Amino acid sequence: MSQPTIVTRFAPSPTGYLHVGGARTALFSWLMARHSSGRFLLRIEDTDLARSTELATVQLLEDLRWLGLQWDNAELVYQSKRVTIYDRIITDLIARGLAYKAYETSDELDALRKEAEKHKRAFIYRRTQYTDEQLRRFESENRPHVVRFAMPVRDYSFDDQILGKIDLPASQVQDPVIKKADGMPTYHFAVVVDDAEMGVTHVVRGQEHTLNTFLHIALQEALGYARPIYAHLPVILNKDDGKKMGKRDRDKKIRQQSQNWLKNTKKSPADLAAASSLAPSRIEMWIADSQQQLDLNEQKQIMQVIGLKETDLPEILVHDFRKNGYLPEALLNFLALLGWSPGEDRERMSIDDMIKLFSLENVNKAGARFDREKLAAFNTDASAGAPIDRLVSALRDYLKVNPDSPLSRANDDALARVLKMKHGFRILRDVDESSRFLFLSDEQINYDPQAVEKVLRKQNGFEVLRELQPLLTDTSNWTAADLEKLIENYCQQKQLGLGKVAQPIRVAVSGGTISPPIFQSLEFLGKERTLARISRCLSSAGHS
RNA sequence: GGCCCCAUCGUCUAGAGGCCUAGGACACGGCCCUUUCAAGGCCGCGACACGGGUUCGAAUCCCGUUGGGGUCACCA
């Protein structure tokens, strides 16, 4: 007897780039399937017409591919294309008396909810009994309506692979909407039908769906579907506030910074709007109401004014991590450990290790906080251990999403050299930012005033550079090793520490105080450009 | 607030009644290395939420308290 094949799925709704929480869910489903040589399916849950976009689907697929979570269905399933199938089943449900049309307006429902809230009760929808005459009238005037499932009122229970036995008392049962007024099915209905049709055996999803499961079970029973095995993953929380990690967090950070800016500059929201050329009313509303969110473009404008960099924002989307230069294998390794552990103090794992070791049995129940420091450490390790071709291709990918970097102009050989110089780096963005000067023209080097002041003025850097000029001009061996010897000799003669000499050179050549190891940098730059930059620095960097 | 769920270092976790004086990783502190930023080496700080049981024995089992999270949409 062979075990039935395990079929898992990932079913995101296309509203933009993939959230790390979604990525973790996808990873666990994928690992589950790969571990048992099963199938991992992808389905696009685009039943919310207002929020779903084609662009978002493209972005989603891009993120999944970047992570390497390949799906096994050649044809993607789009729920929006299956409406006639859902309709047929819903019509049948109505005919069997298991579903019904409900005519309450949103306002009426809101009022009922407020009422329930006033009495500190949860709002439970109860079926409204219409008279035959009312029904006839509603039908004839084509009154807008939803379709609700008449969920049998009883106690429910199911066994979760992670959480164990979960109960729902009959008192909490209510009739869910399965078809919206716009004719689309709700998530709850589509998910049940599609999971059954696609032969999904294991539903792995976030814990925010735990209570939805009862509804799905009731629907499965009404439709005669088999019940899949459910596994609800712990929620991913923010490191600092312990709340569910969400896309809003970036907006939140920008709002906080904006409020600081307003306070410090004693300006008004209207001033901020003007400075970032946005509509004042819009900004006033956004500042005042934390429910409001700026779109990507508005965020950019505001950030420029208040002095917030892209990298100051918390990464939330897979795309954010990609843009900052994390390796997908490191992200995946870190994400896997958010709620799962293979035991035996095992942490750093390759994708293959994870596939081999993964089991739902050792997934935790409690929510996990997302610690970026630890992720960065994983990335550092993964990068340090990766072969150079892997790093070059990762850097190429980074440049693909950061096309403005001067490193984009470099060939693979140059990138490999930079990567080797920066061995031990944390993220690719650090490599990029600290080695840009190698790829800029001499005229594009900007001198950091603070560096000039400290290293060149106060510490006699200008003098050192002037003395070094002829020595460097005369040397014929322009290699890191030879340059090091040359400088060390100079240091010895002058009784100077290496730092007193290396730093001025660094500033002259890069404009700042951070760079890859200096002698390797000089070798990379070449004699001509090094000397050109030193003399440019001596003559132009505010040196009077 | 109702309902559901959860609870080991600051964080992620190991731990399935004696292997626990509670292990690892990240962070943090100190020292070393050092031309910057990193990386590296060594050392250190640091937790079983609380209260009751059960048991010869409890971080591990049961009950309660407290704390935390999720959820209460014609969003998924």
mmCIF file of N, CA and C in Angstrom, chain A residues 223-337:
data_model
loop_
_atom_site.group_PDB
_atom_site.id
_atom_site.type_symbol
_atom_site.label_atom_id
_atom_site.label_comp_id
_atom_site.label_asym_id
_atom_site.label_seq_id
_atom_site.Cartn_x
_atom_site.Cartn_y
_atom_site.Cartn_z
ATOM 1 N N LEU A 223 -21.220 20.047 1.063
ATOM 2 C CA LEU A 223 -20.918 19.766 -0.343
ATOM 3 C C LEU A 223 -20.384 18.348 -0.555
ATOM 4 N N GLY A 224 -20.228 17.604 0.511
ATOM 5 C CA GLY A 224 -19.757 16.228 0.394
ATOM 6 C C GLY A 224 -18.285 16.115 0.055
ATOM 7 N N TYR A 225 -17.496 17.109 0.460
ATOM 8 C CA TYR A 225 -16.056 17.065 0.215
ATOM 9 C C TYR A 225 -15.337 16.394 1.384
ATOM 10 N N ALA A 226 -14.166 15.843 1.084
ATOM 11 C CA ALA A 226 -13.323 15.309 2.154
ATOM 12 C C ALA A 226 -12.701 16.469 2.922
ATOM 13 N N ARG A 227 -12.445 16.253 4.190
ATOM 14 C CA ARG A 227 -11.806 17.298 4.978
ATOM 15 C C ARG A 227 -10.288 17.148 4.893
ATOM 16 N N PRO A 228 -9.598 18.193 4.434
ATOM 17 C CA PRO A 228 -8.135 18.108 4.405
ATOM 18 C C PRO A 228 -7.571 18.195 5.825
ATOM 19 N N ILE A 229 -6.300 17.943 5.954
ATOM 20 C CA ILE A 229 -5.629 18.111 7.235
ATOM 21 C C ILE A 229 -5.246 19.581 7.359
ATOM 22 N N TYR A 230 -5.556 20.174 8.500
ATOM 23 C CA TYR A 230 -5.262 21.590 8.695
ATOM 24 C C TYR A 230 -4.051 21.796 9.593
ATOM 25 N N ALA A 231 -3.262 22.787 9.252
ATOM 26 C CA ALA A 231 -2.110 23.149 10.083
ATOM 27 C C ALA A 231 -2.020 24.667 10.100
ATOM 28 N N HIS A 232 -2.239 25.256 11.254
ATOM 29 C CA HIS A 232 -2.209 26.719 11.365
ATOM 30 C C HIS A 232 -0.911 27.193 11.989
ATOM 31 N N LEU A 233 -0.172 27.941 11.195
ATOM 32 C CA LEU A 233 1.151 28.428 11.583
ATOM 33 C C LEU A 233 1.065 29.604 12.548
ATOM 34 N N PRO A 234 1.987 29.675 13.491
ATOM 35 C CA PRO A 234 1.993 30.822 14.397
ATOM 36 C C PRO A 234 2.186 32.125 13.623
ATOM 37 N N VAL A 235 1.649 33.173 14.169
ATOM 38 C CA VAL A 235 1.708 34.481 13.524
ATOM 39 C C VAL A 235 3.117 35.069 13.663
ATOM 40 N N ILE A 236 3.526 35.852 12.693
ATOM 41 C CA ILE A 236 4.804 36.556 12.797
ATOM 42 C C ILE A 236 4.549 37.958 13.335
ATOM 43 N N LEU A 237 5.258 38.298 14.409
ATOM 44 C CA LEU A 237 5.025 39.564 15.089
ATOM 45 C C LEU A 237 6.201 40.508 14.931
ATOM 46 N N ASN A 238 5.936 41.775 15.167
ATOM 47 C CA ASN A 238 7.000 42.774 15.151
ATOM 48 C C ASN A 238 7.935 42.586 16.317
ATOM 49 N N LYS A 239 9.210 42.869 16.105
ATOM 50 C CA LYS A 239 10.189 42.746 17.175
ATOM 51 C C LYS A 239 9.836 43.670 18.338
ATOM 52 N N ASP A 240 9.493 44.911 18.066
ATOM 53 C CA ASP A 240 9.334 45.841 19.183
ATOM 54 C C ASP A 240 7.950 45.875 19.824
ATOM 55 N N ASP A 241 6.874 45.882 19.039
ATOM 56 C CA ASP A 241 5.581 45.995 19.720
ATOM 57 C C ASP A 241 4.838 44.670 19.892
ATOM 58 N N GLY A 242 5.370 43.607 19.320
ATOM 59 C CA GLY A 242 4.747 42.305 19.523
ATOM 60 C C GLY A 242 3.395 42.139 18.840
ATOM 61 N N LYS A 243 3.071 43.060 17.936
ATOM 62 C CA LYS A 243 1.817 42.946 17.196
ATOM 63 C C LYS A 243 2.095 42.305 15.840
ATOM 64 N N LYS A 244 1.034 41.826 15.260
ATOM 65 C CA LYS A 244 1.160 41.182 13.961
ATOM 66 C C LYS A 244 1.898 42.091 12.986
ATOM 67 N N MET A 245 2.887 41.510 12.323
ATOM 68 C CA MET A 245 3.707 42.282 11.400
ATOM 69 C C MET A 245 2.904 42.573 10.127
ATOM 70 N N GLY A 246 2.827 43.845 9.772
ATOM 71 C CA GLY A 246 2.001 44.169 8.619
ATOM 72 C C GLY A 246 2.617 45.215 7.725
ATOM 73 N N LYS A 247 2.046 45.352 6.552
ATOM 74 C CA LYS A 247 2.566 46.322 5.596
ATOM 75 C C LYS A 247 2.451 47.747 6.122
ATOM 76 N N ARG A 248 1.479 47.948 7.009
ATOM 77 C CA ARG A 248 1.270 49.276 7.575
ATOM 78 C C ARG A 248 2.494 49.782 8.335
ATOM 79 N N ASP A 249 3.341 48.854 8.785
ATOM 80 C CA ASP A 249 4.442 49.244 9.653
ATOM 81 C C ASP A 249 5.386 50.249 8.999
ATOM 82 N N ARG A 250 5.506 50.181 7.679
ATOM 83 C CA ARG A 250 6.384 51.138 6.995
ATOM 84 C C ARG A 250 5.741 52.523 7.053
ATOM 85 N N ASP A 251 4.451 52.534 6.788
ATOM 86 C CA ASP A 251 3.713 53.790 6.834
ATOM 87 C C ASP A 251 3.789 54.391 8.237
ATOM 88 N N LYS A 252 3.680 53.521 9.212
ATOM 89 C CA LYS A 252 3.724 53.943 10.603
ATOM 90 C C LYS A 252 5.046 54.664 10.903
ATOM 91 N N LYS A 253 6.109 54.062 10.440
ATOM 92 C CA LYS A 253 7.433 54.642 10.671
ATOM 93 C C LYS A 253 7.532 56.032 10.032
ATOM 94 N N ILE A 254 7.004 56.145 8.823
ATOM 95 C CA ILE A 254 7.063 57.432 8.136
ATOM 96 C C ILE A 254 6.221 58.470 8.873
ATOM 97 N N ARG A 255 5.085 58.030 9.393
ATOM 98 C CA ARG A 255 4.229 58.962 10.122
ATOM 99 C C ARG A 255 4.931 59.446 11.385
ATOM 100 N N GLN A 256 5.532 58.513 12.115
ATOM 101 C CA GLN A 256 6.250 58.893 13.334
ATOM 102 C C GLN A 256 7.326 59.926 13.034
ATOM 103 N N GLN A 257 8.108 59.627 12.005
ATOM 104 C CA GLN A 257 9.201 60.522 11.639
ATOM 105 C C GLN A 257 8.652 61.879 11.204
ATOM 106 N N SER A 258 7.515 61.857 10.508
ATOM 107 C CA SER A 258 6.906 63.111 10.063
ATOM 108 C C SER A 258 6.488 63.952 11.256
ATOM 109 N N GLN A 259 5.923 63.277 12.241
ATOM 110 C CA GLN A 259 5.487 64.009 13.425
ATOM 111 C C GLN A 259 6.679 64.629 14.151
ATOM 112 N N ASN A 260 7.776 63.881 14.218
ATOM 113 C CA ASN A 260 9.009 64.438 14.796
ATOM 114 C C ASN A 260 9.460 65.669 14.023
ATOM 115 N N TRP A 261 9.425 65.517 12.716
ATOM 116 C CA TRP A 261 9.860 66.599 11.833
ATOM 117 C C TRP A 261 9.037 67.857 12.074
ATOM 118 N N LEU A 262 7.712 67.655 12.176
ATOM 119 C CA LEU A 262 6.823 68.786 12.407
ATOM 120 C C LEU A 262 7.151 69.469 13.729
ATOM 121 N N LYS A 263 7.413 68.636 14.728
ATOM 122 C CA LYS A 263 7.705 69.172 16.050
ATOM 123 C C LYS A 263 9.031 69.961 16.028
ATOM 124 N N ASN A 264 10.047 69.323 15.456
ATOM 125 C CA ASN A 264 11.384 69.934 15.476
ATOM 126 C C ASN A 264 11.465 71.191 14.628
ATOM 127 N N THR A 265 10.773 71.190 13.505
ATOM 128 C CA THR A 265 10.874 72.340 12.620
ATOM 129 C C THR A 265 9.777 73.363 12.898
ATOM 130 N N LYS A 266 8.855 72.985 13.812
ATOM 131 C CA LYS A 266 7.718 73.843 14.149
ATOM 132 C C LYS A 266 6.924 74.225 12.901
ATOM 133 N N LYS A 267 6.762 73.261 12.007
ATOM 134 C CA LYS A 267 5.998 73.549 10.803
ATOM 135 C C LYS A 267 4.665 72.807 10.843
ATOM 136 N N SER A 268 3.809 73.119 9.904
ATOM 137 C CA SER A 268 2.475 72.514 9.888
ATOM 138 C C SER A 268 2.426 71.420 8.829
ATOM 139 N N PRO A 269 1.423 70.563 8.939
ATOM 140 C CA PRO A 269 1.244 69.532 7.918
ATOM 141 C C PRO A 269 1.147 70.133 6.517
ATOM 142 N N ALA A 270 0.574 71.339 6.434
ATOM 143 C CA ALA A 270 0.464 71.990 5.130
ATOM 144 C C ALA A 270 1.849 72.312 4.570
ATOM 145 N N ASP A 271 2.760 72.742 5.461
ATOM 146 C CA ASP A 271 4.135 73.010 5.032
ATOM 147 C C ASP A 271 4.793 71.734 4.502
ATOM 148 N N LEU A 272 4.555 70.652 5.242
ATOM 149 C CA LEU A 272 5.121 69.376 4.836
ATOM 150 C C LEU A 272 4.586 68.980 3.462
ATOM 151 N N ALA A 273 3.293 69.189 3.281
ATOM 152 C CA ALA A 273 2.673 68.871 1.993
ATOM 153 C C ALA A 273 3.307 69.701 0.875
ATOM 154 N N ALA A 274 3.483 70.991 1.166
ATOM 155 C CA ALA A 274 4.059 71.874 0.158
ATOM 156 C C ALA A 274 5.491 71.452 -0.182
ATOM 157 N N ALA A 275 6.262 71.169 0.863
ATOM 158 C CA ALA A 275 7.663 70.795 0.655
ATOM 159 C C ALA A 275 7.790 69.508 -0.156
ATOM 160 N N SER A 276 6.798 68.656 -0.043
ATOM 161 C CA SER A 276 6.873 67.397 -0.793
ATOM 162 C C SER A 276 5.923 67.397 -1.987
ATOM 163 N N SER A 277 5.471 68.594 -2.335
ATOM 164 C CA SER A 277 4.526 68.827 -3.438
ATOM 165 C C SER A 277 3.390 67.799 -3.487
ATOM 166 N N LEU A 278 2.682 67.729 -2.365
ATOM 167 C CA LEU A 278 1.489 66.891 -2.296
ATOM 168 C C LEU A 278 0.323 67.756 -1.819
ATOM 169 N N ALA A 279 -0.877 67.224 -1.983
ATOM 170 C CA ALA A 279 -2.051 67.992 -1.587
ATOM 171 C C ALA A 279 -2.118 68.147 -0.066
ATOM 172 N N PRO A 280 -2.263 69.386 0.409
ATOM 173 C CA PRO A 280 -2.290 69.624 1.856
ATOM 174 C C PRO A 280 -3.383 68.828 2.578
ATOM 175 N N SER A 281 -4.562 68.772 1.976
ATOM 176 C CA SER A 281 -5.672 68.075 2.637
ATOM 177 C C SER A 281 -5.328 66.603 2.854
ATOM 178 N N ARG A 282 -4.690 66.054 1.832
ATOM 179 C CA ARG A 282 -4.306 64.649 1.902
ATOM 180 C C ARG A 282 -3.341 64.399 3.061
ATOM 181 N N ILE A 283 -2.346 65.250 3.188
ATOM 182 C CA ILE A 283 -1.321 65.073 4.215
ATOM 183 C C ILE A 283 -1.881 65.327 5.603
ATOM 184 N N GLU A 284 -2.731 66.332 5.709
ATOM 185 C CA GLU A 284 -3.348 66.610 7.005
ATOM 186 C C GLU A 284 -4.134 65.391 7.477
ATOM 187 N N MET A 285 -4.880 64.823 6.552
ATOM 188 C CA MET A 285 -5.687 63.656 6.892
ATOM 189 C C MET A 285 -4.793 62.496 7.326
ATOM 190 N N TRP A 286 -3.730 62.327 6.570
ATOM 191 C CA TRP A 286 -2.831 61.192 6.837
ATOM 192 C C TRP A 286 -2.140 61.318 8.195
ATOM 193 N N ILE A 287 -1.698 62.550 8.497
ATOM 194 C CA ILE A 287 -1.035 62.776 9.779
ATOM 195 C C ILE A 287 -1.987 62.516 10.934
ATOM 196 N N ALA A 288 -3.227 62.938 10.744
ATOM 197 C CA ALA A 288 -4.180 62.865 11.849
ATOM 198 C C ALA A 288 -4.762 61.457 12.030
ATOM 199 N N ASP A 289 -4.905 60.740 10.946
ATOM 200 C CA ASP A 289 -5.630 59.470 11.007
ATOM 201 C C ASP A 289 -4.685 58.299 10.703
ATOM 202 N N SER A 290 -4.408 57.502 11.725
ATOM 203 C CA SER A 290 -3.441 56.421 11.539
ATOM 204 C C SER A 290 -4.005 55.288 10.670
ATOM 205 N N GLN A 291 -5.286 55.380 10.334
ATOM 206 C CA GLN A 291 -5.852 54.377 9.427
ATOM 207 C C GLN A 291 -5.476 54.670 7.967
ATOM 208 N N GLN A 292 -5.174 55.947 7.728
ATOM 209 C CA GLN A 292 -4.815 56.356 6.370
ATOM 210 C C GLN A 292 -3.420 55.847 6.001
ATOM 211 N N GLN A 293 -3.238 55.563 4.737
ATOM 212 C CA GLN A 293 -1.911 55.151 4.298
ATOM 213 C C GLN A 293 -1.528 55.869 3.017
ATOM 214 N N LEU A 294 -0.255 56.225 2.920
ATOM 215 C CA LEU A 294 0.232 56.856 1.696
ATOM 216 C C LEU A 294 0.538 55.779 0.671
ATOM 217 N N ASP A 295 0.472 56.132 -0.590
ATOM 218 C CA ASP A 295 0.923 55.164 -1.577
ATOM 219 C C ASP A 295 2.440 55.323 -1.752
ATOM 220 N N LEU A 296 3.010 54.413 -2.514
ATOM 221 C CA LEU A 296 4.467 54.333 -2.618
ATOM 222 C C LEU A 296 5.110 55.652 -3.036
ATOM 223 N N ASN A 297 4.457 56.302 -3.988
ATOM 224 C CA ASN A 297 5.003 57.538 -4.513
ATOM 225 C C ASN A 297 4.956 58.658 -3.480
ATOM 226 N N GLU A 298 3.823 58.767 -2.815
ATOM 227 C CA GLU A 298 3.675 59.772 -1.766
ATOM 228 C C GLU A 298 4.700 59.541 -0.656
ATOM 229 N N GLN A 299 4.890 58.263 -0.316
ATOM 230 C CA GLN A 299 5.883 57.932 0.705
ATOM 231 C C GLN A 299 7.250 58.499 0.324
ATOM 232 N N LYS A 300 7.623 58.261 -0.921
ATOM 233 C CA LYS A 300 8.930 58.706 -1.396
ATOM 234 C C LYS A 300 9.102 60.213 -1.229
ATOM 235 N N GLN A 301 8.076 60.944 -1.659
ATOM 236 C CA GLN A 301 8.137 62.408 -1.590
ATOM 237 C C GLN A 301 8.337 62.888 -0.158
ATOM 238 N N ILE A 302 7.508 62.331 0.725
ATOM 239 C CA ILE A 302 7.586 62.731 2.132
ATOM 240 C C ILE A 302 8.948 62.375 2.723
ATOM 241 N N MET A 303 9.412 61.185 2.411
ATOM 242 C CA MET A 303 10.671 60.716 2.997
ATOM 243 C C MET A 303 11.829 61.633 2.654
ATOM 244 N N GLN A 304 11.812 62.140 1.442
ATOM 245 C CA GLN A 304 12.875 63.060 1.028
ATOM 246 C C GLN A 304 12.904 64.292 1.920
ATOM 247 N N VAL A 305 11.708 64.784 2.205
ATOM 248 C CA VAL A 305 11.622 66.008 2.990
ATOM 249 C C VAL A 305 12.030 65.775 4.437
ATOM 250 N N ILE A 306 11.545 64.693 5.032
ATOM 251 C CA ILE A 306 11.820 64.480 6.453
ATOM 252 C C ILE A 306 13.143 63.754 6.688
ATOM 253 N N GLY A 307 13.840 63.430 5.599
ATOM 254 C CA GLY A 307 15.161 62.825 5.747
ATOM 255 C C GLY A 307 15.131 61.388 6.199
ATOM 256 N N LEU A 308 14.271 60.603 5.576
ATOM 257 C CA LEU A 308 14.196 59.183 5.893
ATOM 258 C C LEU A 308 14.618 58.417 4.644
ATOM 259 N N LYS A 309 15.538 57.472 4.825
ATOM 260 C CA LYS A 309 16.000 56.694 3.681
ATOM 261 C C LYS A 309 15.208 55.397 3.573
ATOM 262 N N GLU A 310 15.183 54.885 2.361
ATOM 263 C CA GLU A 310 14.534 53.602 2.105
ATOM 264 C C GLU A 310 14.976 52.545 3.120
ATOM 265 N N THR A 311 16.286 52.569 3.413
ATOM 266 C CA THR A 311 16.828 51.541 4.305
ATOM 267 C C THR A 311 16.471 51.778 5.768
ATOM 268 N N ASP A 312 15.896 52.942 6.071
ATOM 269 C CA ASP A 312 15.476 53.191 7.448
ATOM 270 C C ASP A 312 14.131 52.524 7.738
ATOM 271 N N LEU A 313 13.431 52.180 6.664
ATOM 272 C CA LEU A 313 12.116 51.566 6.863
ATOM 273 C C LEU A 313 12.287 50.084 7.165
ATOM 274 N N PRO A 314 11.399 49.542 7.994
ATOM 275 C CA PRO A 314 11.488 48.107 8.259
ATOM 276 C C PRO A 314 11.114 47.325 6.999
ATOM 277 N N GLU A 315 11.904 46.310 6.694
ATOM 278 C CA GLU A 315 11.545 45.472 5.550
ATOM 279 C C GLU A 315 10.367 44.594 5.947
ATOM 280 N N ILE A 316 9.366 44.559 5.095
ATOM 281 C CA ILE A 316 8.161 43.787 5.376
ATOM 282 C C ILE A 316 7.896 42.831 4.221
ATOM 283 N N LEU A 317 8.110 43.345 3.022
ATOM 284 C CA LEU A 317 7.838 42.560 1.830
ATOM 285 C C LEU A 317 9.094 41.823 1.408
ATOM 286 N N VAL A 318 8.902 40.693 0.785
ATOM 287 C CA VAL A 318 10.030 39.937 0.263
ATOM 288 C C VAL A 318 10.868 40.845 -0.632
ATOM 289 N N HIS A 319 10.175 41.686 -1.373
ATOM 290 C CA HIS A 319 10.858 42.589 -2.277
ATOM 291 C C HIS A 319 11.778 43.560 -1.531
ATOM 292 N N ASP A 320 11.378 43.980 -0.340
ATOM 293 C CA ASP A 320 12.216 44.874 0.457
ATOM 294 C C ASP A 320 13.545 44.205 0.788
ATOM 295 N N PHE A 321 13.460 42.933 1.136
ATOM 296 C CA PHE A 321 14.678 42.202 1.498
ATOM 297 C C PHE A 321 15.567 42.008 0.273
ATOM 298 N N ARG A 322 14.915 41.760 -0.831
ATOM 299 C CA ARG A 322 15.669 41.603 -2.076
ATOM 300 C C ARG A 322 16.400 42.895 -2.410
ATOM 301 N N LYS A 323 15.692 44.006 -2.261
ATOM 302 C CA LYS A 323 16.285 45.304 -2.583
ATOM 303 C C LYS A 323 17.425 45.683 -1.663
ATOM 304 N N ASN A 324 17.369 45.231 -0.426
ATOM 305 C CA ASN A 324 18.449 45.559 0.500
ATOM 306 C C ASN A 324 19.599 44.576 0.423
ATOM 307 N N GLY A 325 19.454 43.562 -0.419
ATOM 308 C CA GLY A 325 20.588 42.688 -0.644
ATOM 309 C C GLY A 325 20.722 41.515 0.304
ATOM 310 N N TYR A 326 19.591 40.896 0.612
ATOM 311 C CA TYR A 326 19.648 39.637 1.347
ATOM 312 C C TYR A 326 19.657 38.497 0.341
ATOM 313 N N LEU A 327 20.305 37.399 0.707
ATOM 314 C CA LEU A 327 20.284 36.205 -0.122
ATOM 315 C C LEU A 327 18.976 35.453 0.161
ATOM 316 N N PRO A 328 18.292 35.001 -0.886
ATOM 317 C CA PRO A 328 17.037 34.281 -0.636
ATOM 318 C C PRO A 328 17.230 33.051 0.250
ATOM 319 N N GLU A 329 18.367 32.363 0.095
ATOM 320 C CA GLU A 329 18.567 31.167 0.915
ATOM 321 C C GLU A 329 18.698 31.512 2.396
ATOM 322 N N ALA A 330 19.258 32.719 2.677
ATOM 323 C CA ALA A 330 19.378 33.144 4.074
ATOM 324 C C ALA A 330 18.014 33.536 4.629
ATOM 325 N N LEU A 331 17.242 34.248 3.822
ATOM 326 C CA LEU A 331 15.897 34.644 4.236
ATOM 327 C C LEU A 331 15.057 33.406 4.529
ATOM 328 N N LEU A 332 15.135 32.438 3.644
ATOM 329 C CA LEU A 332 14.366 31.210 3.791
ATOM 330 C C LEU A 332 14.776 30.466 5.061
ATOM 331 N N ASN A 333 16.074 30.378 5.291
ATOM 332 C CA ASN A 333 16.584 29.708 6.482
ATOM 333 C C ASN A 333 16.049 30.385 7.745
ATOM 334 N N PHE A 334 16.107 31.695 7.723
ATOM 335 C CA PHE A 334 15.628 32.450 8.883
ATOM 336 C C PHE A 334 14.113 32.282 9.079
ATOM 337 N N LEU A 335 13.385 32.394 7.989
ATOM 338 C CA LEU A 335 11.930 32.274 8.031
ATOM 339 C C LEU A 335 11.503 30.889 8.519
ATOM 340 N N ALA A 336 12.250 29.884 8.103
ATOM 341 C CA ALA A 336 11.904 28.516 8.498
ATOM 342 C C ALA A 336 11.962 28.366 10.009
ATOM 343 N N LEU A 337 12.900 29.099 10.615
ATOM 344 C CA LEU A 337 13.087 28.984 12.061
ATOM 345 C C LEU A 337 12.099 29.832 12.851
#
